[in-house]
């Protein structure tokens, strides 16, 4: 994934990665700090702040347990229903994402599709019935930051401008 980031930055495409706090996410972020670009001897692959790791997981850091339970129940299509208490128990587990998947599998008798769950949660977030203001959600704050970064990234019109961009601190931390 770091080589993909390097490739995209070489092609002047700002890359921001958002990960759940599981598997090797923290290790990836640590490796990114010292990974040198193969396309530019003047910078590292990326900036450490361009890799965002949720404290627990996307679902738990952005949505309440009742919102997650409702989205999971919707996804189960009447085969199971979930309570905020069950989801809260998963949140306190050492691996909350895996616990949530296990709970879903036990009750619905098939695996949790996390992409579909995310779609259901975002749909709830965008609903006018949502109690929580959209701008108070961490995902919105992250996406606003990404949008600001993207608007500061005009495509170069000349090769010398591209070289200047590659050597700047914008795409990756400068190498000494």
Short mmCIF file of C-alpha atoms in Angstrom, two decimals:
data_model
loop_
_atom_site.label_atom_id
_atom_site.label_comp_id
_atom_site.label_asym_id
_atom_site.label_seq_id
_atom_site.Cartn_x
_atom_site.Cartn_y
_atom_site.Cartn_z
CA UNK A 1 0.00 0.00 0.00
CA UNK A 2 2.92 2.34 0.63
CA UNK A 3 4.16 1.85 -2.93
CA UNK A 4 0.66 2.67 -4.19
CA UNK A 5 0.72 5.89 -2.18
CA UNK A 6 4.15 6.70 -3.59
CA UNK A 7 2.92 6.03 -7.12
CA UNK A 8 -0.16 8.23 -6.64
CA UNK A 9 1.89 11.04 -5.11
CA UNK A 10 4.32 10.76 -8.01
CA UNK A 11 1.31 11.37 -10.27
CA UNK A 12 0.31 14.38 -8.17
CA UNK A 13 -2.70 12.67 -6.56
CA UNK A 14 -2.93 13.40 -2.84
CA UNK A 15 -3.57 10.18 -0.93
CA UNK A 16 -5.10 9.98 2.52
CA UNK A 17 -5.65 6.59 4.20
CA UNK A 18 -8.27 5.95 6.88
CA UNK A 19 -8.02 2.63 8.76
CA UNK A 20 -9.67 0.82 11.63
CA UNK A 21 -7.37 0.17 14.59
CA UNK A 22 -6.86 -3.50 13.81
CA UNK A 23 -4.46 -5.93 12.18
CA UNK A 24 -1.35 -4.02 11.11
CA UNK A 25 -2.71 -0.48 10.91
CA UNK A 26 -0.36 1.00 13.52
CA UNK A 27 2.60 -0.82 12.01
CA UNK A 28 1.72 0.53 8.56
CA UNK A 29 1.67 4.06 9.94
CA UNK A 30 5.05 3.52 11.63
CA UNK A 31 6.55 2.11 8.43
CA UNK A 32 5.18 5.06 6.45
CA UNK A 33 7.18 7.45 8.64
CA UNK A 34 10.48 6.07 7.35
CA UNK A 35 9.53 4.82 3.86
CA UNK A 36 11.46 6.76 1.25
CA UNK A 37 9.92 7.58 -2.09
CA UNK A 38 11.36 5.65 -5.01
CA UNK A 39 10.23 8.45 -7.32
CA UNK A 40 11.83 11.35 -5.49
CA UNK A 41 15.05 11.38 -3.53
CA UNK A 42 13.89 14.57 -1.82
CA UNK A 43 10.91 13.23 0.16
CA UNK A 44 9.38 10.33 2.03
CA UNK A 45 6.39 8.50 0.56
CA UNK A 46 3.82 10.46 2.54
CA UNK A 47 3.25 12.60 5.58
CA UNK A 48 2.36 10.75 8.81
CA UNK A 49 -0.78 12.85 9.25
CA UNK A 50 -2.10 11.55 5.91
CA UNK A 51 -2.73 8.17 7.57
CA UNK A 52 -5.66 8.28 10.01
CA UNK A 53 -6.34 5.36 12.32
CA UNK A 54 -9.61 5.33 14.22
CA UNK A 55 -9.32 4.90 17.98
CA UNK A 56 -11.39 1.70 17.81
CA UNK A 57 -13.15 1.35 14.46
CA UNK A 58 -15.00 3.52 11.96
CA UNK A 59 -18.38 2.40 13.31
CA UNK A 60 -17.65 2.95 17.01
CA UNK A 61 -15.79 6.23 16.58
CA UNK A 62 -18.51 7.85 14.46
CA UNK A 63 -21.82 6.34 15.54
CA UNK A 64 -23.65 5.53 18.75
CA UNK A 65 -24.30 1.95 19.80
CA UNK A 66 -28.01 2.43 19.09
CA UNK A 67 -27.25 3.68 15.57
CA UNK A 68 -25.00 0.68 14.92
CA UNK A 69 -27.61 -1.73 16.32
CA UNK A 70 -30.32 -0.22 14.11
CA UNK A 71 -28.10 -0.39 11.01
CA UNK A 72 -27.20 -4.02 11.74
CA UNK A 73 -30.87 -4.91 12.25
CA UNK A 74 -31.73 -3.26 8.93
CA UNK A 75 -28.95 -5.18 7.24
CA UNK A 76 -30.21 -8.50 8.67
CA UNK A 77 -33.47 -8.01 6.72
CA UNK A 78 -35.69 -9.33 9.51
CA UNK A 79 -33.52 -12.39 10.21
CA UNK A 80 -32.19 -10.86 13.43
CA UNK A 81 -32.41 -7.75 15.53
CA UNK A 82 -29.69 -6.16 17.59
CA UNK A 83 -29.73 -4.02 20.71
CA UNK A 84 -27.52 -1.16 21.74
CA UNK A 85 -26.54 -3.19 24.83
CA UNK A 86 -25.15 -5.98 22.64
CA UNK A 87 -23.25 -3.48 20.52
CA UNK A 88 -21.94 -1.69 23.64
CA UNK A 89 -20.57 -5.02 24.87
CA UNK A 90 -18.69 -5.38 21.57
CA UNK A 91 -17.33 -1.85 21.94
CA UNK A 92 -15.61 -2.79 25.21
CA UNK A 93 -14.04 -5.93 23.71
CA UNK A 94 -10.30 -5.92 22.97
CA UNK A 95 -11.11 -6.29 19.26
CA UNK A 96 -14.45 -4.47 18.85
CA UNK A 97 -14.69 -4.93 15.07
CA UNK A 98 -14.22 -8.70 15.27
CA UNK A 99 -16.67 -8.90 18.18
CA UNK A 100 -19.28 -7.01 16.15
CA UNK A 101 -18.82 -9.41 13.23
CA UNK A 102 -19.09 -12.41 15.55
CA UNK A 103 -22.30 -11.06 17.12
CA UNK A 104 -23.82 -10.53 13.69
CA UNK A 105 -22.80 -13.99 12.51
CA UNK A 106 -24.26 -15.64 15.63
CA UNK A 107 -27.62 -13.89 15.35
CA UNK A 108 -28.11 -13.53 11.59
CA UNK A 109 -26.33 -16.80 10.67
CA UNK A 110 -24.24 -15.18 7.96
CA UNK A 111 -21.28 -12.80 7.86
CA UNK A 112 -21.45 -9.08 8.39
CA UNK A 113 -20.70 -7.12 5.24
CA UNK A 114 -18.89 -4.12 6.67
CA UNK A 115 -19.21 -2.06 3.49
CA UNK A 116 -22.99 -2.51 3.56
CA UNK A 117 -23.04 -1.68 7.28
CA UNK A 118 -21.08 1.52 6.56
CA UNK A 119 -23.57 2.42 3.84
CA UNK A 120 -26.47 1.92 6.28
CA UNK A 121 -24.74 4.01 8.93
CA UNK A 122 -23.96 6.85 6.51
CA UNK A 123 -27.55 6.76 5.28
CA UNK A 124 -28.72 7.17 8.90
CA UNK A 125 -26.19 9.94 9.47
CA UNK A 126 -27.49 11.87 6.44
CA UNK A 127 -31.12 11.42 7.46
CA UNK A 128 -32.89 14.54 8.73
CA UNK A 129 -34.12 12.33 11.60
CA UNK A 130 -30.58 11.90 12.92
CA UNK A 131 -30.22 13.46 16.37
CA UNK A 132 -26.52 14.18 16.06
CA UNK A 133 -25.37 17.06 13.89
CA UNK A 134 -23.45 15.84 10.88
CA UNK A 135 -20.61 18.31 11.38
CA UNK A 136 -19.93 16.85 14.85
CA UNK A 137 -19.01 13.44 13.47
CA UNK A 138 -15.28 12.68 13.27
CA UNK A 139 -15.59 11.23 9.75
CA UNK A 140 -16.96 14.53 8.48
CA UNK A 141 -14.08 16.43 10.06
CA UNK A 142 -11.59 14.04 8.42
CA UNK A 143 -13.31 14.32 5.03
CA UNK A 144 -13.34 18.12 5.27
CA UNK A 145 -9.60 18.03 5.88
CA UNK A 146 -9.09 15.75 2.88
CA UNK A 147 -11.21 18.08 0.74
CA UNK A 148 -9.10 21.07 1.85
CA UNK A 149 -5.91 19.19 0.95
CA UNK A 150 -7.33 18.20 -2.43
CA UNK A 151 -8.25 21.79 -3.30
CA UNK A 152 -4.67 22.85 -2.55
CA UNK A 153 -3.38 20.37 -5.12
CA UNK A 154 -3.71 21.92 -8.57
CA UNK A 155 -2.30 19.79 -11.36
CA UNK A 156 0.98 21.21 -12.66
CA UNK A 157 0.94 22.76 -16.10
CA UNK A 158 4.69 22.53 -16.67
CA UNK A 159 7.33 19.94 -15.81
CA UNK A 160 9.28 22.35 -13.63
CA UNK A 161 6.16 23.01 -11.52
CA UNK A 162 5.67 19.24 -11.16
CA UNK A 163 9.29 18.92 -9.97
CA UNK A 164 8.76 21.72 -7.48
CA UNK A 165 5.59 20.00 -6.18
CA UNK A 166 7.43 16.69 -5.84
CA UNK A 167 10.17 18.36 -3.80
CA UNK A 168 7.71 20.23 -1.56
CA UNK A 169 6.43 19.03 1.82
CA UNK A 170 2.90 18.75 0.45
CA UNK A 171 3.01 15.14 -0.76
CA UNK A 172 5.52 13.75 1.71
CA UNK A 173 7.83 14.80 4.47
CA UNK A 174 11.13 16.16 3.15
CA UNK A 175 14.20 13.95 3.43
CA UNK A 176 17.33 15.39 4.94
#
